[in-house]
mmCIF file of C-alpha atoms in Angstrom:
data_model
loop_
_atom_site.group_PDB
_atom_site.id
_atom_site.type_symbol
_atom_site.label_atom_id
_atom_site.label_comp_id
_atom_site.label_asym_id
_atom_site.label_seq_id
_atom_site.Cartn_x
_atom_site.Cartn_y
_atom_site.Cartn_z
ATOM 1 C CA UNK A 1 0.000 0.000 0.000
ATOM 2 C CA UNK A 2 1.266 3.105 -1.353
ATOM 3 C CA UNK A 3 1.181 6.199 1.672
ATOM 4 C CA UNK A 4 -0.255 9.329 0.298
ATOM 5 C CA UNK A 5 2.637 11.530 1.596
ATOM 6 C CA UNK A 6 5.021 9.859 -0.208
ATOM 7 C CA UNK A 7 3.370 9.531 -3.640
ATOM 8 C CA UNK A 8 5.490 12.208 -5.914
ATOM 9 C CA UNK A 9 3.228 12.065 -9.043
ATOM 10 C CA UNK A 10 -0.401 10.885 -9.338
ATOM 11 C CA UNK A 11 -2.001 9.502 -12.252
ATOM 12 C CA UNK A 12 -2.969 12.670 -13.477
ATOM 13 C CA UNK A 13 0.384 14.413 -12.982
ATOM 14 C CA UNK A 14 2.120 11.475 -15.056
ATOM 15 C CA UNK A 15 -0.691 11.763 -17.666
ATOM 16 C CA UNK A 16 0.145 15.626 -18.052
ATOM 17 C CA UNK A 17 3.890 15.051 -17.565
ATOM 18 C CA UNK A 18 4.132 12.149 -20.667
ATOM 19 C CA UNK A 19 2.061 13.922 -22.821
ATOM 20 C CA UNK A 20 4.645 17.211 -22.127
ATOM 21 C CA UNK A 21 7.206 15.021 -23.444
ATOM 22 C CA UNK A 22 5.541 13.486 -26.514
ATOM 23 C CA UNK A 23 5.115 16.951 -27.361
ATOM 24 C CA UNK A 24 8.897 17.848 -27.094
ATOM 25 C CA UNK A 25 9.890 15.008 -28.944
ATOM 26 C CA UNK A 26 7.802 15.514 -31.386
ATOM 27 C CA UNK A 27 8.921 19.670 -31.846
ATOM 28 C CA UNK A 28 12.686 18.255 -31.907
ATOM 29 C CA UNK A 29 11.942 15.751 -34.631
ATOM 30 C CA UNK A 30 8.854 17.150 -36.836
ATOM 31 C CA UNK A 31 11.178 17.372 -39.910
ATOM 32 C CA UNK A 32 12.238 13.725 -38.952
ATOM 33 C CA UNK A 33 10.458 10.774 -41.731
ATOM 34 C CA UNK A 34 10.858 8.617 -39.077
ATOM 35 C CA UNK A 35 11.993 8.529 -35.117
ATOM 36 C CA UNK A 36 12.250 5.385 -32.948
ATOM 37 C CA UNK A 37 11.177 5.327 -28.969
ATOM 38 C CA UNK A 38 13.737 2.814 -27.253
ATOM 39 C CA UNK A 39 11.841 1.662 -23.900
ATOM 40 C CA UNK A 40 14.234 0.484 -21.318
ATOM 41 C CA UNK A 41 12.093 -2.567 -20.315
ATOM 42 C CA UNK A 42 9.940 -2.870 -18.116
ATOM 43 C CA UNK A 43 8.986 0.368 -16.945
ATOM 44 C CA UNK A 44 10.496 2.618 -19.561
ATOM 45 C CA UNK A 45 9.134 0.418 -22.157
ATOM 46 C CA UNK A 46 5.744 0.622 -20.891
ATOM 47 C CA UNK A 47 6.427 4.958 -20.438
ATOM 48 C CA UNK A 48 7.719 4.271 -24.451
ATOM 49 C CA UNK A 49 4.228 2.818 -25.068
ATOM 50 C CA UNK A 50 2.421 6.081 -23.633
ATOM 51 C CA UNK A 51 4.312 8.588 -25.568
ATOM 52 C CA UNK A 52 4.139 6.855 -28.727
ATOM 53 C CA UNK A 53 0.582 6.650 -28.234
ATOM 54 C CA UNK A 54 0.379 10.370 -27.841
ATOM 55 C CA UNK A 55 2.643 11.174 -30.610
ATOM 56 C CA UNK A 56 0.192 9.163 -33.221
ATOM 57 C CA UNK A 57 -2.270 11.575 -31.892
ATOM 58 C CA UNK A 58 -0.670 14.736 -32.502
ATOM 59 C CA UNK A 59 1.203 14.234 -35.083
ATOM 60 C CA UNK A 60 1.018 11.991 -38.819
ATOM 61 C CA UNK A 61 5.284 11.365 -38.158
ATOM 62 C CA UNK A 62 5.915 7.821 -38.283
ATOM 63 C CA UNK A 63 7.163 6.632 -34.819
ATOM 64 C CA UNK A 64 8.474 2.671 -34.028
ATOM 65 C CA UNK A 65 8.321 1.491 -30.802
ATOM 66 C CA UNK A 66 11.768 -0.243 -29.599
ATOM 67 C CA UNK A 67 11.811 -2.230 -26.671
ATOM 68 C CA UNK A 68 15.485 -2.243 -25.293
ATOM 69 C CA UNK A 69 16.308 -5.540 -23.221
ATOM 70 C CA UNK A 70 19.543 -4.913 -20.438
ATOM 71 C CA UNK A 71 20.141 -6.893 -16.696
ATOM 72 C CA UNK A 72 20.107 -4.179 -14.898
ATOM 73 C CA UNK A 73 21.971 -5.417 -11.854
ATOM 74 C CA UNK A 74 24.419 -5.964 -14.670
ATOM 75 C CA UNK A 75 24.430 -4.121 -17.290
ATOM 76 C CA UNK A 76 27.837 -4.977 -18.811
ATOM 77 C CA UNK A 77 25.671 -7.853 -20.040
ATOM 78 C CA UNK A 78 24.373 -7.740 -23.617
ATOM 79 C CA UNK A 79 21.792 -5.148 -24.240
ATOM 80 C CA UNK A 80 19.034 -6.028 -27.155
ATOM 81 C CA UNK A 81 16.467 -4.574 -28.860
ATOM 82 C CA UNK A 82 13.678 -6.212 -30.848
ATOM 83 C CA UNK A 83 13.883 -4.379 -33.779
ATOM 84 C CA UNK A 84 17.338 -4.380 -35.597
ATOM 85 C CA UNK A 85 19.869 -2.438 -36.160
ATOM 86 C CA UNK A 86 19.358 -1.451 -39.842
ATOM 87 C CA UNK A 87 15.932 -0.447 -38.439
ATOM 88 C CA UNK A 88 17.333 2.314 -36.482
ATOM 89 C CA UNK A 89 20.475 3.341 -38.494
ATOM 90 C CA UNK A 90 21.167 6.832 -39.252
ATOM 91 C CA UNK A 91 17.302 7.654 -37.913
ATOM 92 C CA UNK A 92 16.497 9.609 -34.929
ATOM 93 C CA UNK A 93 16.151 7.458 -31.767
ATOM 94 C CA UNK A 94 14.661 8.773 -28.112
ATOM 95 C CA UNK A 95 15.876 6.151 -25.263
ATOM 96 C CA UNK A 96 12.840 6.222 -22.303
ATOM 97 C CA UNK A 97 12.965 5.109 -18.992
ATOM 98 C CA UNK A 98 11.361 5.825 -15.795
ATOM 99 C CA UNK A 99 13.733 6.865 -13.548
ATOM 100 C CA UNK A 100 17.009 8.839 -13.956
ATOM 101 C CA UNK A 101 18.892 7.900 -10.554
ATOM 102 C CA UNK A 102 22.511 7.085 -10.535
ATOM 103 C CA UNK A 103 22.669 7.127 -14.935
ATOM 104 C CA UNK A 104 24.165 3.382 -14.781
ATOM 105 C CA UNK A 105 21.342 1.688 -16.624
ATOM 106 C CA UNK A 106 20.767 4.811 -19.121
ATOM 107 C CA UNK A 107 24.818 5.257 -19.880
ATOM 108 C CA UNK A 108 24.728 1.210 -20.492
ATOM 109 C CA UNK A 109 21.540 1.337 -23.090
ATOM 110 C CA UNK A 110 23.060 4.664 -24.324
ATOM 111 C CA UNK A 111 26.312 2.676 -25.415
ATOM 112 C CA UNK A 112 24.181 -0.130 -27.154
ATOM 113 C CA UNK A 113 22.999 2.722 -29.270
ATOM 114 C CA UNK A 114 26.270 4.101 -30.581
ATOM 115 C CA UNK A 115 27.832 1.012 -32.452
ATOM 116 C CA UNK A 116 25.855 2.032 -35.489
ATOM 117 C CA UNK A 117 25.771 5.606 -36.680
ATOM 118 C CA UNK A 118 22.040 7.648 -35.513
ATOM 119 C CA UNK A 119 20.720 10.823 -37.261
ATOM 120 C CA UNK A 120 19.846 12.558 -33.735
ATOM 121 C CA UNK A 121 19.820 10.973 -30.132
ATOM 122 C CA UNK A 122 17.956 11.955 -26.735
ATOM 123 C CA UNK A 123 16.800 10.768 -23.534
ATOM 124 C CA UNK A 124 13.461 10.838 -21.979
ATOM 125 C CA UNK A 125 12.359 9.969 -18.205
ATOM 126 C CA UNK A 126 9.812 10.730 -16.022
ATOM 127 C CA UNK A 127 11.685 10.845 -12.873
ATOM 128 C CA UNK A 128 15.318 13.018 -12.764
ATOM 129 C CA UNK A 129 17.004 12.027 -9.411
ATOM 130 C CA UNK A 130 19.990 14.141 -9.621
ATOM 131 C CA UNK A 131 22.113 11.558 -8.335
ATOM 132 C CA UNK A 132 24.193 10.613 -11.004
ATOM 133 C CA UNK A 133 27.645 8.960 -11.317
ATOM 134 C CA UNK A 134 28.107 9.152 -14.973
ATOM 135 C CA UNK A 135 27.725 12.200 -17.201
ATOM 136 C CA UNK A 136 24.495 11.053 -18.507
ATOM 137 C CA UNK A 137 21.410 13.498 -18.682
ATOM 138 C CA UNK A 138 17.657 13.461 -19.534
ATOM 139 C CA UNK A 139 16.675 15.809 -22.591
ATOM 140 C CA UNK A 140 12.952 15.290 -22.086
ATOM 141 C CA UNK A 141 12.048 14.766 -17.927
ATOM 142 C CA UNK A 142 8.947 14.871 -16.264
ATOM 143 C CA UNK A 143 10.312 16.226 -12.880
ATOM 144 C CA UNK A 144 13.334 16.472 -11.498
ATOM 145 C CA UNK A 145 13.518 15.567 -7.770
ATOM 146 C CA UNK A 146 15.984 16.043 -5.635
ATOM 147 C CA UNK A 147 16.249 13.455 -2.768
ATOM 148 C CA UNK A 148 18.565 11.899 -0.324
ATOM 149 C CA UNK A 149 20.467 8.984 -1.664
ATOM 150 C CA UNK A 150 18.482 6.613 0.700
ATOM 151 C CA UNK A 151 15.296 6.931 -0.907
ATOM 152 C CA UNK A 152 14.124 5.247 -3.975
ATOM 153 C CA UNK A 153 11.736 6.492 -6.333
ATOM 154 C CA UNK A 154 8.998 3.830 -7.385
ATOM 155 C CA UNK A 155 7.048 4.165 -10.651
ATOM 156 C CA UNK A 156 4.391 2.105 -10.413
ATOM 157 C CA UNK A 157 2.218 0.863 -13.576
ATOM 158 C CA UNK A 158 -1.035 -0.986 -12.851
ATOM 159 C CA UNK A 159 -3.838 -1.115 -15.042
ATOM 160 C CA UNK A 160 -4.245 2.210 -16.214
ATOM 161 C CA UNK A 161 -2.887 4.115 -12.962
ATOM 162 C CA UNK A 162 0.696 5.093 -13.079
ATOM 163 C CA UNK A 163 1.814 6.572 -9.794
ATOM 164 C CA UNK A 164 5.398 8.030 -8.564
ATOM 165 C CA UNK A 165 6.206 7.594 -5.090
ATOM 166 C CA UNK A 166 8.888 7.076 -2.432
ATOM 167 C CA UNK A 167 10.484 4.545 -0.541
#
């Protein structure tokens, strides 16, 4: 059970907050034929799935939806993606994922990226924690939070409530 004072973003927040950012992607790449979302799965490919939605509202630019496979506990593991590399060469590419804490998991995915050569490159999260340890930043963010290095940020997806809390 999720306690009220430490919920960061309701449903409604994150609703408002993803759409924001399917907006800015799509300003930054309107001229673009085609861009691909990279999800970070699980959570960042389900916040992928959102603002791709979003962008097929607004906008007649052809997106693909990538979902981007990594351990995170190890991330010097192979990263995948199920679409393949040809499909993303020399195209513009947005990488997603929840939360922005220490930049480990989002410098890891990044590096997947650059072995074949990309037209344009961002990041997008919903959550900035500000606690990075590689020089790694969000393009596109939600909110930026700053918290102590204790707490964890939770991004919870059920049904069709997100919510943003602390642990």
């Amino acid at each position: 059970m999720i306690e009220t004072n430490n919920i960061i973003l309701n449903n409604t927040e994150i609703a408002q907050k993803i759409r924001r950012i399917a907006y800015q992607i799509y300003e930054v790449n309107y001229k673009e034929s085609e861009i691909i979302i990279a999800g970070i799965a699980d959570n960042g490919f389900f916040l992928a799935e959102k603002i791709v939605s979003i962008i097929n509202e607004i906008s007649d630019l052809k997106v693909t939806l990538c979902k981007v496979s990594m351990n995170k506990k190890s991330p010097l593991e192979t990263v995948t993606t199920d679409i393949s590399t040809d499909d993303y060469m020399n195209k513009s590419v947005v990488l997603v994922d929840d939360v922005l804490h220490s930049g480990t998991t989002l410098i890891y995915a990044i590096k997947h990226f650059l072995d074949v050569p990309l037209k344009k490159f961002k990041t997008a999260v919903l959550v900035n924690r500000n606690h990075k340890k590689y020089p790694v930043k969000a393009d596109f963010k939600g909110i930026s939070l700053s918290t102590s290095i204790k707490e964890h940020v939770v991004v919870d997806f059920k049904d069709d409530e997100i919510t943003a809390y602390l642990e």
